[in-house]
Amino acid sequence: LLPKYRGAAPIQWALMNGDDVTGVSIFQIEKKVDTGGIINVEKIKIQNEDNFETLSGKLSELGSKALIKSLRLIENDDFKLLVQDNKKSTRAPKIKKEMLRINWSWKADKINNWVRGLSPSPAMYTVYKGKKLKIFTTRVVFNDTELSVGKIEVINLKELLVHCIDKMISVLEVQQEGKKRLPIKEFLKGSNIKNGDYFS
């Protein structure tokens, strides 16, 4: 929704920042990226379960309809060009490799949003005993336990919780290096991760 999120990764950053609404903007091309006058805007609500894959699909459909609508508006000369307010612009820079490692000292909501924004690709990851573990799906868990950042709690070989700075993250879907993507219950059956271990 220009002028918000000018740049290479607007869908990812909308999710990573925990936005409730996003959309598409049909606009004129100018020399500076994403700065042209806006012809039409269509909005969509971001659902809690949305990730980069699902939201991209929804926005593709919305974008195609918005483009057809905009072409009709142009054909009929039935639009008023909206000049972007550069003071309200924000950036959506390219996702870099060094951004993908989870920092468990972040707030749980932020970690959850970054996982959503970068799933399924390139995917956030953590490290356990020197090996990468990609994390595709999480949820935030409220818990009264005293927190120790990065500490793992394995519950009945069905649930994997990780301590963050303020709450816990329940890890729901993972992929260990060299192996296939699995729901957490299946992963824990063949994993040596133990209660009280730490992710780094």
PDB file of C-alpha atoms in Angstrom, residues 61-150:
ATOM      1  CA  GLU A  61      -5.482 -12.671  -7.292  1.00  0.00           C
ATOM      2  CA  LEU A  62      -6.250  -9.246  -5.864  1.00  0.00           C
ATOM      3  CA  GLY A  63      -3.592  -7.659  -8.070  1.00  0.00           C
ATOM      4  CA  SER A  64      -4.954  -9.147 -11.284  1.00  0.00           C
ATOM      5  CA  LYS A  65      -8.445  -7.826 -10.509  1.00  0.00           C
ATOM      6  CA  ALA A  66      -7.034  -4.431  -9.495  1.00  0.00           C
ATOM      7  CA  LEU A  67      -5.097  -4.201 -12.761  1.00  0.00           C
ATOM      8  CA  ILE A  68      -8.173  -4.923 -14.887  1.00  0.00           C
ATOM      9  CA  LYS A  69     -10.166  -2.376 -12.903  1.00  0.00           C
ATOM     10  CA  SER A  70      -7.380   0.201 -13.338  1.00  0.00           C
ATOM     11  CA  LEU A  71      -7.182  -0.352 -17.099  1.00  0.00           C
ATOM     12  CA  ARG A  72     -10.913   0.313 -17.330  1.00  0.00           C
ATOM     13  CA  LEU A  73     -10.535   3.478 -15.264  1.00  0.00           C
ATOM     14  CA  ILE A  74      -7.744   4.642 -17.567  1.00  0.00           C
ATOM     15  CA  GLU A  75      -9.719   3.767 -20.705  1.00  0.00           C
ATOM     16  CA  ASN A  76     -12.675   5.794 -19.468  1.00  0.00           C
ATOM     17  CA  ASP A  77     -10.506   8.573 -18.058  1.00  0.00           C
ATOM     18  CA  ASP A  78     -12.306   7.973 -14.770  1.00  0.00           C
ATOM     19  CA  PHE A  79      -9.582   8.318 -12.156  1.00  0.00           C
ATOM     20  CA  LYS A  80      -7.729  10.953 -10.213  1.00  0.00           C
ATOM     21  CA  LEU A  81      -3.991  10.363  -9.903  1.00  0.00           C
ATOM     22  CA  LEU A  82      -2.956  10.330  -6.230  1.00  0.00           C
ATOM     23  CA  VAL A  83       0.475  11.816  -5.634  1.00  0.00           C
ATOM     24  CA  GLN A  84       2.415   9.872  -2.997  1.00  0.00           C
ATOM     25  CA  ASP A  85       3.438  11.607   0.217  1.00  0.00           C
ATOM     26  CA  ASN A  86       7.151  10.867   0.455  1.00  0.00           C
ATOM     27  CA  LYS A  87       7.136  11.785   4.148  1.00  0.00           C
ATOM     28  CA  LYS A  88       4.944   8.724   4.817  1.00  0.00           C
ATOM     29  CA  SER A  89       7.123   6.315   2.865  1.00  0.00           C
ATOM     30  CA  THR A  90       8.766   3.294   4.478  1.00  0.00           C
ATOM     31  CA  ARG A  91      11.274   0.829   3.077  1.00  0.00           C
ATOM     32  CA  ALA A  92      10.941  -2.874   2.305  1.00  0.00           C
ATOM     33  CA  PRO A  93      14.543  -3.896   1.622  1.00  0.00           C
ATOM     34  CA  LYS A  94      15.652  -7.204   0.159  1.00  0.00           C
ATOM     35  CA  ILE A  95      15.801 -10.121   2.598  1.00  0.00           C
ATOM     36  CA  LYS A  96      19.438 -11.042   3.327  1.00  0.00           C
ATOM     37  CA  LYS A  97      20.901 -14.306   4.633  1.00  0.00           C
ATOM     38  CA  GLU A  98      22.105 -12.719   7.856  1.00  0.00           C
ATOM     39  CA  MET A  99      18.489 -11.846   8.733  1.00  0.00           C
ATOM     40  CA  LEU A 100      17.313 -15.466   8.806  1.00  0.00           C
ATOM     41  CA  ARG A 101      18.765 -16.704  12.089  1.00  0.00           C
ATOM     42  CA  ILE A 102      16.256 -16.482  14.937  1.00  0.00           C
ATOM     43  CA  ASN A 103      17.250 -14.345  17.896  1.00  0.00           C
ATOM     44  CA  TRP A 104      15.449 -15.938  20.834  1.00  0.00           C
ATOM     45  CA  SER A 105      15.999 -12.804  22.924  1.00  0.00           C
ATOM     46  CA  TRP A 106      13.437 -11.036  20.732  1.00  0.00           C
ATOM     47  CA  LYS A 107       9.830 -10.810  21.858  1.00  0.00           C
ATOM     48  CA  ALA A 108       7.809 -13.893  20.911  1.00  0.00           C
ATOM     49  CA  ASP A 109       5.360 -11.933  18.739  1.00  0.00           C
ATOM     50  CA  LYS A 110       8.235 -10.563  16.659  1.00  0.00           C
ATOM     51  CA  ILE A 111       9.752 -14.016  16.158  1.00  0.00           C
ATOM     52  CA  ASN A 112       6.364 -15.414  15.169  1.00  0.00           C
ATOM     53  CA  ASN A 113       5.828 -12.596  12.657  1.00  0.00           C
ATOM     54  CA  TRP A 114       9.285 -13.040  11.107  1.00  0.00           C
ATOM     55  CA  VAL A 115       8.691 -16.781  10.764  1.00  0.00           C
ATOM     56  CA  ARG A 116       5.385 -16.046   8.992  1.00  0.00           C
ATOM     57  CA  GLY A 117       6.953 -13.431   6.739  1.00  0.00           C
ATOM     58  CA  LEU A 118       9.759 -15.718   5.587  1.00  0.00           C
ATOM     59  CA  SER A 119       7.904 -19.027   5.321  1.00  0.00           C
ATOM     60  CA  PRO A 120       8.266 -21.259   3.398  1.00  0.00           C
ATOM     61  CA  SER A 121      11.184 -19.567   1.689  1.00  0.00           C
ATOM     62  CA  PRO A 122      13.870 -18.637   2.548  1.00  0.00           C
ATOM     63  CA  ALA A 123      12.690 -19.601   6.089  1.00  0.00           C
ATOM     64  CA  MET A 124      13.984 -18.577   9.478  1.00  0.00           C
ATOM     65  CA  TYR A 125      16.278 -21.010  11.263  1.00  0.00           C
ATOM     66  CA  THR A 126      17.879 -21.784  14.588  1.00  0.00           C
ATOM     67  CA  VAL A 127      20.957 -23.825  15.459  1.00  0.00           C
ATOM     68  CA  TYR A 128      21.038 -26.972  17.587  1.00  0.00           C
ATOM     69  CA  LYS A 129      24.380 -28.660  18.285  1.00  0.00           C
ATOM     70  CA  GLY A 130      25.951 -26.986  15.257  1.00  0.00           C
ATOM     71  CA  LYS A 131      23.200 -27.900  12.778  1.00  0.00           C
ATOM     72  CA  LYS A 132      20.595 -25.647  11.209  1.00  0.00           C
ATOM     73  CA  LEU A 133      16.945 -26.267  11.905  1.00  0.00           C
ATOM     74  CA  LYS A 134      14.571 -24.377   9.615  1.00  0.00           C
ATOM     75  CA  ILE A 135      11.326 -23.295  11.266  1.00  0.00           C
ATOM     76  CA  PHE A 136       8.239 -22.804   9.094  1.00  0.00           C
ATOM     77  CA  THR A 137       5.303 -22.469  11.495  1.00  0.00           C
ATOM     78  CA  THR A 138       5.040 -21.223  15.060  1.00  0.00           C
ATOM     79  CA  ARG A 139       2.569 -19.803  17.535  1.00  0.00           C
ATOM     80  CA  VAL A 140       2.966 -17.646  20.610  1.00  0.00           C
ATOM     81  CA  VAL A 141       2.336 -19.292  23.980  1.00  0.00           C
ATOM     82  CA  PHE A 142       1.627 -17.471  27.244  1.00  0.00           C
ATOM     83  CA  ASN A 143       3.337 -19.135  30.186  1.00  0.00           C
ATOM     84  CA  ASP A 144       4.096 -18.251  33.811  1.00  0.00           C
ATOM     85  CA  THR A 145       7.363 -20.210  33.794  1.00  0.00           C
ATOM     86  CA  GLU A 146      10.547 -18.306  34.581  1.00  0.00           C
ATOM     87  CA  LEU A 147      12.104 -17.690  31.188  1.00  0.00           C
ATOM     88  CA  SER A 148      15.624 -18.534  30.032  1.00  0.00           C
ATOM     89  CA  VAL A 149      16.184 -17.288  26.481  1.00  0.00           C
ATOM     90  CA  GLY A 150      16.606 -20.129  23.972  1.00  0.00           C
TER      91      GLY A 150
END
